[in-house]
Short mmCIF file of C-alpha atoms (C1' of nucleotides) in Angstrom, two decimals:
data_model
loop_
_atom_site.label_atom_id
_atom_site.label_comp_id
_atom_site.label_asym_id
_atom_site.label_seq_id
_atom_site.Cartn_x
_atom_site.Cartn_y
_atom_site.Cartn_z
CA MET A 1 -0.08 0.20 -0.02
CA SER A 2 1.62 3.30 1.34
CA GLN A 3 5.44 3.08 0.76
CA THR A 4 7.74 4.63 2.79
CA LEU A 5 9.88 7.78 2.01
CA PRO A 6 13.43 8.42 3.13
CA GLU A 7 14.14 11.09 5.27
CA PHE A 8 14.35 14.36 3.89
CA ASP A 9 14.33 17.91 4.96
CA LEU A 10 13.53 20.36 2.13
CA ASP A 11 13.67 23.53 4.61
CA GLY A 12 17.55 22.33 5.03
CA TYR A 13 18.14 21.51 1.39
CA VAL A 14 20.84 23.73 0.03
CA PRO A 15 19.89 24.36 -3.48
CA PHE A 16 16.53 25.23 -2.53
CA ARG A 17 17.62 27.51 0.04
CA PHE A 18 19.78 29.11 -2.48
CA ALA A 19 17.12 29.36 -4.92
CA VAL A 20 15.10 31.33 -2.66
CA VAL A 21 17.27 33.65 -1.25
CA ALA A 22 18.80 34.31 -4.85
CA HIS A 23 15.22 35.09 -6.19
CA GLN A 24 14.69 37.23 -3.09
CA LEU A 25 17.45 39.42 -3.74
CA SER A 26 16.97 39.66 -7.38
CA ARG A 27 13.22 40.50 -6.90
CA ASP A 28 14.21 43.24 -4.17
CA LEU A 29 16.70 44.84 -6.37
CA ALA A 30 14.52 44.43 -9.55
CA ILE A 31 12.01 46.54 -7.83
CA ARG A 32 14.49 49.29 -7.07
CA TYR A 33 15.32 49.25 -10.83
CA LYS A 34 12.45 48.44 -13.09
CA ASP A 35 10.01 51.12 -11.91
CA ARG A 36 12.64 54.00 -11.61
CA PHE A 37 14.86 53.40 -14.68
CA GLY A 38 13.21 50.61 -16.72
CA ILE A 39 16.42 48.28 -16.14
CA SER A 40 15.85 44.46 -15.58
CA ILE A 41 18.48 42.41 -13.85
CA THR A 42 19.99 41.09 -17.06
CA GLU A 43 20.17 44.48 -18.43
CA TRP A 44 21.79 45.85 -15.17
CA ARG A 45 24.27 43.03 -15.17
CA VAL A 46 25.39 43.74 -18.87
CA LEU A 47 25.63 47.49 -18.23
CA VAL A 48 27.69 46.61 -15.12
CA ASN A 49 30.13 44.35 -17.08
CA ILE A 50 30.51 47.00 -19.77
CA GLY A 51 31.33 49.70 -17.33
CA TYR A 52 33.92 48.21 -15.07
CA SER A 53 35.50 45.78 -17.32
CA GLY A 54 38.32 46.19 -20.19
CA ASP A 55 36.68 43.09 -22.28
CA VAL A 56 33.50 44.19 -23.84
CA SER A 57 32.29 41.53 -26.27
CA ILE A 58 29.42 39.65 -25.94
CA ARG A 59 31.14 36.26 -25.39
CA ASP A 60 33.37 37.90 -22.81
CA ILE A 61 30.23 38.98 -20.88
CA GLU A 62 28.90 35.45 -21.46
CA ARG A 63 31.84 34.22 -19.49
CA ARG A 64 32.58 36.60 -16.74
CA VAL A 65 28.83 37.03 -15.71
CA SER A 66 27.38 33.32 -16.32
CA LEU A 67 24.86 34.69 -18.74
CA GLU A 68 23.75 32.67 -21.92
CA LYS A 69 24.77 34.61 -24.91
CA SER A 70 21.37 34.84 -26.22
CA LYS A 71 20.40 36.83 -23.10
CA VAL A 72 23.60 39.00 -23.36
CA SER A 73 22.55 39.78 -26.98
CA ARG A 74 19.23 40.58 -26.53
CA ALA A 75 19.96 42.67 -23.46
CA ALA A 76 22.53 44.48 -25.24
CA SER A 77 20.05 45.14 -28.20
CA ARG A 78 17.51 46.65 -25.78
CA LEU A 79 20.14 48.57 -24.21
CA GLU A 80 21.19 50.03 -27.60
CA ALA A 81 17.66 50.81 -28.44
CA ALA A 82 17.49 52.77 -25.32
CA GLY A 83 20.61 54.70 -25.95
CA TYR A 84 22.64 53.27 -23.33
CA LEU A 85 25.34 51.52 -25.10
CA SER A 86 26.86 51.24 -28.72
CA LYS A 87 27.86 48.32 -30.79
CA CYS A 88 30.74 48.38 -33.07
CA VAL A 89 32.76 45.54 -35.12
CA ASP A 90 36.10 44.77 -33.68
CA GLU A 91 38.41 45.31 -36.71
CA SER A 92 41.21 42.88 -35.30
CA ASP A 93 38.13 40.01 -35.39
CA ARG A 94 35.32 41.05 -37.17
CA ARG A 95 33.34 38.23 -35.10
CA LEU A 96 33.40 40.16 -32.21
CA ILE A 97 31.13 43.17 -31.18
CA LYS A 98 32.63 45.62 -29.07
CA LEU A 99 30.28 47.04 -26.57
CA ALA A 100 30.81 50.72 -25.01
CA LEU A 101 28.51 52.58 -22.79
CA THR A 102 27.29 55.96 -24.25
CA GLU A 103 27.34 58.98 -22.22
CA LYS A 104 23.58 58.39 -21.10
CA GLY A 105 24.53 54.95 -20.54
CA THR A 106 27.14 56.18 -18.09
CA THR A 107 25.26 58.59 -16.47
CA LEU A 108 22.46 56.26 -15.78
CA LEU A 109 25.35 53.78 -14.57
CA ALA A 110 26.57 56.20 -11.93
CA GLU A 111 22.93 56.90 -10.82
CA ILE A 112 22.06 53.11 -10.26
CA VAL A 113 25.42 51.81 -8.96
CA PRO A 114 25.14 53.41 -5.32
CA ILE A 115 21.48 52.04 -5.19
CA ALA A 116 23.15 48.49 -5.76
CA GLN A 117 25.55 49.27 -3.07
CA ALA A 118 23.33 50.51 -0.37
CA TYR A 119 21.22 47.13 -0.88
CA GLN A 120 24.53 44.98 -0.32
CA ALA A 121 25.24 47.38 2.71
CA GLU A 122 21.75 46.14 4.01
CA VAL A 123 22.86 42.65 3.57
CA GLU A 124 25.97 43.55 5.18
CA ALA A 125 24.32 45.19 8.37
CA LEU A 126 22.20 42.11 8.96
CA LEU A 127 24.83 39.55 8.81
CA GLY A 128 27.59 41.56 10.68
CA ASP A 129 30.81 40.34 11.19
CA LYS A 130 29.78 36.88 9.34
CA PHE A 131 29.50 38.89 6.21
CA GLU A 132 33.05 38.17 5.21
CA MET A 133 32.57 34.50 6.10
CA LEU A 134 29.43 34.29 3.45
CA GLN A 135 31.81 35.99 0.54
CA GLU A 136 34.22 33.33 1.40
CA LEU A 137 31.60 30.34 0.89
CA LEU A 138 30.12 32.35 -2.17
CA GLY A 139 33.74 32.21 -3.63
CA THR A 140 34.12 28.29 -2.90
CA LEU A 141 30.89 27.75 -4.46
CA MET A 142 31.55 29.66 -7.51
CA ASP A 143 34.88 28.25 -8.25
CA ARG A 144 33.29 24.70 -8.15
CA ALA A 145 31.99 24.77 -11.58
CA ARG A 146 33.96 23.05 -13.94
CA MET B 1 33.14 64.25 -21.63
CA SER B 2 33.55 60.75 -20.25
CA GLN B 3 31.97 60.81 -16.47
CA THR B 4 33.65 59.10 -13.72
CA LEU B 5 31.83 56.07 -12.44
CA PRO B 6 31.77 55.18 -8.49
CA GLU B 7 34.10 52.24 -7.34
CA PHE B 8 32.16 48.90 -7.57
CA ASP B 9 33.03 45.21 -7.82
CA LEU B 10 30.67 43.26 -9.48
CA ASP B 11 32.50 39.80 -8.81
CA GLY B 12 32.11 40.61 -5.13
CA TYR B 13 28.68 41.94 -5.39
CA VAL B 14 26.23 39.46 -3.07
CA PRO B 15 23.12 39.54 -5.09
CA PHE B 16 24.91 38.78 -8.44
CA ARG B 17 27.02 35.94 -6.57
CA PHE B 18 23.83 34.33 -5.45
CA ALA B 19 22.35 34.50 -8.70
CA VAL B 20 25.14 32.66 -10.18
CA VAL B 21 25.56 29.85 -7.41
CA ALA B 22 21.68 29.48 -7.12
CA HIS B 23 21.43 28.97 -11.27
CA GLN B 24 24.58 26.62 -10.97
CA LEU B 25 23.15 24.30 -8.49
CA SER B 26 19.67 24.31 -10.22
CA ARG B 27 21.22 23.46 -13.31
CA ASP B 28 23.10 20.54 -12.02
CA LEU B 29 20.31 19.26 -10.13
CA ALA B 30 17.97 19.72 -13.29
CA ILE B 31 20.47 17.80 -15.25
CA ARG B 32 20.29 14.87 -12.93
CA TYR B 33 16.26 15.11 -13.15
CA LYS B 34 15.16 16.24 -16.48
CA ASP B 35 16.86 13.52 -18.45
CA ARG B 36 16.14 10.75 -16.36
CA PHE B 37 12.76 11.31 -14.83
CA GLY B 38 11.53 14.18 -16.95
CA ILE B 39 11.11 16.30 -13.76
CA SER B 40 11.62 20.10 -13.84
CA ILE B 41 12.81 21.70 -10.68
CA THR B 42 9.46 23.56 -9.92
CA GLU B 43 7.98 20.23 -10.17
CA TRP B 44 10.33 18.49 -7.90
CA ARG B 45 9.87 21.16 -5.36
CA VAL B 46 5.89 20.65 -5.33
CA LEU B 47 6.44 16.85 -5.10
CA VAL B 48 8.89 17.19 -2.31
CA ASN B 49 6.56 19.39 -0.54
CA ILE B 50 3.29 17.20 -0.98
CA GLY B 51 5.47 14.10 0.17
CA TYR B 52 6.97 15.61 3.07
CA SER B 53 4.27 18.02 4.61
CA GLY B 54 1.01 17.91 5.98
CA ASP B 55 -0.50 20.88 4.28
CA VAL B 56 -0.94 20.40 0.79
CA SER B 57 -3.16 23.04 -0.74
CA ILE B 58 -1.61 25.08 -3.94
CA ARG B 59 -1.65 28.16 -1.52
CA ASP B 60 0.55 26.23 1.31
CA ILE B 61 3.17 25.23 -1.19
CA GLU B 62 3.35 28.89 -2.36
CA ARG B 63 3.87 30.11 0.98
CA ARG B 64 6.35 27.28 1.96
CA VAL B 65 8.59 27.09 -1.00
CA SER B 66 8.44 30.69 -2.22
CA LEU B 67 6.68 29.72 -5.54
CA GLU B 68 4.13 31.99 -7.52
CA LYS B 69 0.85 30.43 -7.24
CA SER B 70 0.46 30.34 -10.91
CA LYS B 71 3.64 28.38 -11.03
CA VAL B 72 2.57 25.61 -8.34
CA SER B 73 -0.79 25.22 -10.14
CA ARG B 74 0.86 24.60 -13.46
CA ALA B 75 3.37 22.16 -11.94
CA ALA B 76 0.52 20.31 -10.32
CA SER B 77 -1.34 20.18 -13.18
CA ARG B 78 1.57 18.64 -15.00
CA LEU B 79 2.34 16.17 -12.24
CA GLU B 80 -1.38 15.16 -12.30
CA ALA B 81 -1.37 14.55 -16.05
CA ALA B 82 1.76 12.35 -15.42
CA GLY B 83 0.00 10.39 -12.72
CA TYR B 84 2.13 11.40 -10.05
CA LEU B 85 -0.37 12.86 -8.05
CA SER B 86 -4.21 13.68 -7.43
CA LYS B 87 -6.06 16.59 -6.81
CA CYS B 88 -9.41 16.79 -4.78
CA VAL B 89 -11.60 19.42 -3.38
CA ASP B 90 -11.16 19.99 0.52
CA GLU B 91 -14.94 19.62 1.72
CA SER B 92 -14.29 21.66 4.82
CA ASP B 93 -13.28 24.73 2.61
CA ARG B 94 -14.30 23.84 -1.14
CA ARG B 95 -12.07 26.70 -2.30
CA LEU B 96 -8.84 24.63 -1.34
CA ILE B 97 -7.96 21.69 -3.49
CA LYS B 98 -5.80 19.05 -1.64
CA LEU B 99 -2.89 17.45 -3.35
CA ALA B 100 -1.55 14.01 -2.69
CA LEU B 101 0.89 11.89 -3.82
CA THR B 102 -0.37 8.71 -5.95
CA GLU B 103 1.63 5.60 -5.38
CA LYS B 104 3.51 6.34 -8.50
CA GLY B 105 4.53 9.67 -7.29
CA THR B 106 5.52 7.92 -3.94
CA THR B 107 7.65 5.77 -5.89
CA LEU B 108 9.16 8.66 -8.18
CA LEU B 109 10.07 10.60 -4.93
CA ALA B 110 11.75 7.64 -3.28
CA GLU B 111 13.55 7.26 -6.02
CA ILE B 112 14.84 10.83 -6.60
CA VAL B 113 15.36 11.61 -3.03
CA PRO B 114 18.53 9.91 -2.48
CA ILE B 115 19.88 11.67 -5.64
CA ALA B 116 19.02 15.00 -4.30
CA GLN B 117 20.74 13.92 -1.10
CA ALA B 118 23.80 12.77 -2.76
CA TYR B 119 24.29 16.15 -4.36
CA GLN B 120 23.93 18.11 -1.18
CA ALA B 121 26.38 15.65 0.24
CA GLU B 122 28.77 16.97 -2.51
CA VAL B 123 28.19 20.43 -1.63
CA GLU B 124 29.03 19.49 2.08
CA ALA B 125 32.23 17.75 1.54
CA LEU B 126 33.42 20.77 -0.70
CA LEU B 127 32.76 22.96 2.24
CA GLY B 128 33.78 20.86 5.10
CA ASP B 129 33.40 22.29 8.48
CA LYS B 130 32.15 25.66 6.95
CA PHE B 131 28.74 23.88 5.72
CA GLU B 132 27.14 24.47 9.12
CA MET B 133 28.03 28.18 8.90
CA LEU B 134 26.52 28.39 5.40
CA GLN B 135 23.21 26.91 6.67
CA GLU B 136 23.31 29.52 9.52
CA LEU B 137 23.99 32.32 7.19
CA LEU B 138 21.08 31.17 4.72
CA GLY B 139 19.00 30.92 7.34
CA THR B 140 19.52 34.61 8.53
CA LEU B 141 18.93 35.48 4.86
CA MET B 142 15.74 33.48 4.55
CA ASP B 143 14.23 35.05 7.46
CA ARG B 144 14.95 38.39 6.22
CA ALA B 145 12.05 38.43 3.88
CA ARG B 146 9.30 40.58 5.09
"C1'" DT C 1 44.37 28.67 -52.59
"C1'" DT C 2 41.46 25.50 -50.55
"C1'" DG C 3 38.96 23.05 -47.49
"C1'" DA C 4 37.78 21.36 -42.72
"C1'" DC C 5 36.63 23.02 -38.46
"C1'" DA C 6 35.95 26.31 -34.66
"C1'" DT C 7 33.97 30.56 -32.62
"C1'" DC C 8 31.02 34.60 -32.56
"C1'" DG C 9 26.63 37.03 -32.16
"C1'" DT C 10 21.87 36.63 -34.11
"C1'" DT C 11 17.44 34.59 -34.53
"C1'" DG C 12 13.37 31.09 -34.76
"C1'" DC C 13 11.06 28.39 -31.86
"C1'" DA C 14 9.18 25.94 -28.01
"C1'" DT C 15 8.31 26.66 -22.84
"C1'" DT C 16 8.59 28.91 -18.98
"C1'" DT C 17 7.63 32.95 -16.30
"C1'" DG C 18 5.39 36.78 -13.82
"C1'" DC C 19 1.48 39.39 -13.29
"C1'" DA C 20 -3.09 40.52 -13.36
"C1'" DA C 21 -7.62 39.24 -14.25
"C1'" DC C 22 -11.51 35.92 -13.37
"C1'" DG C 23 -15.15 32.70 -11.26
"C1'" DA C 24 -15.83 30.09 -7.19
"C1'" DC C 25 -16.29 29.96 -2.65
"C1'" DA C 26 -16.13 31.60 2.67
"C1'" DC C 27 -16.84 34.94 6.12
"C1'" DA C 28 -18.65 38.96 8.26
"C1'" DC C 29 -21.98 42.33 8.76
"C1'" DT C 30 -26.94 44.04 8.52
"C1'" DA D 1 -31.21 36.21 2.81
"C1'" DG D 2 -28.36 39.78 0.66
"C1'" DT D 3 -24.27 42.50 0.17
"C1'" DG D 4 -19.52 43.67 0.41
"C1'" DT D 5 -14.97 41.83 1.31
"C1'" DG D 6 -11.32 38.76 0.87
"C1'" DT D 7 -9.05 34.36 -0.74
"C1'" DC D 8 -8.28 29.96 -3.60
"C1'" DG D 9 -7.03 28.12 -8.01
"C1'" DT D 10 -6.80 28.88 -13.01
"C1'" DT D 11 -6.02 31.11 -16.90
"C1'" DG D 12 -4.85 34.54 -20.92
"C1'" DC D 13 -1.06 37.12 -22.32
"C1'" DA D 14 3.03 39.35 -23.01
"C1'" DA D 15 7.81 39.10 -21.91
"C1'" DA D 16 11.76 35.97 -20.74
"C1'" DT D 17 14.11 32.17 -21.10
"C1'" DG D 18 16.95 27.95 -23.12
"C1'" DC D 19 18.43 25.73 -26.89
"C1'" DA D 20 19.37 24.54 -31.34
"C1'" DA D 21 20.21 26.17 -35.78
"C1'" DC D 22 22.17 29.67 -38.96
"C1'" DG D 23 25.36 33.05 -41.65
"C1'" DA D 24 29.81 35.39 -40.88
"C1'" DT D 25 34.15 35.19 -39.91
"C1'" DG D 26 38.57 33.17 -38.26
"C1'" DT D 27 42.35 29.48 -38.02
"C1'" DC D 28 45.19 25.96 -39.34
"C1'" DA D 29 47.06 22.43 -42.28
"C1'" DA D 30 47.49 20.43 -46.90
#
DNA sequence: TTGACATCGTTGCATTTGCAACGACACACT
DNA sequence: AGTGTGTCGTTGCAAATGCAACGATGTCAA
């Protein structure tokens, strides 16, 4: 009749907990951006990456930010349409497309970065002296991939 | 001409890091399920919740697992179609729908739970004695909501 | 040079997602 | 009973997503 299930504690299951926390953080952040600047999280990541990185091809962003290249490509197109960045062919390798912030994009980024920092400060305050430990753990987990 | 951006380190930005790690964990897990059992992560969460919880309405799952109710509803429908669970109206409150595993569903769950546990064991082994600290931190962050 | 093979960015397509309705039902108050 | 308000699960729809092509370009060896 009724079979017995092995012991299992979903509430303590790490992949699940990560999903919940990550979703929560993303959502909180999205709310602060979307309404005010019309920028999605994905677009935000691309924007930041371009602003703070030397490498700026789609492929580079894909690697550095763990985003599907199609996701990056579409985000870049939306950002270009909105006037925040420009695309131009890399003459040393014509397969590559160099992305660069426009002045408008730089202005936007300068506005929204402090918001992101303030949010991280909240998290930091919540965790207190354990914040550094969290960063260390996240580092270990991120390195795990491949 | 070119404006200056405030200092910012994307690689150390917690919401970003959480997103990457969570996506990675979900993906790893999805691979182990999807191919072998045809079950998505969302469906897996619903399944586990029904199997290990007393409360089994859609609304209950929404609350306990941080899933949109439409997501739960659709996952439940798919699982029902696949014969893993049954729906029936709660006679004490006819707005509610009680979800229950079928025997087939219980069998499936008994098969896949050990896989999930083995995966968590990998993570635990990677983190060693810091695993408990991670759990504590995740707990703090999960409580933060609302 | 030619040809085989890899890489880049884009796009088509099916699926999933989030959000806002919606109908059905519950409850409180009159 | 009737009315208003709230909650439940479902569904429609637009947007986002993942994945597999695809054309264009680069690389390297014959």
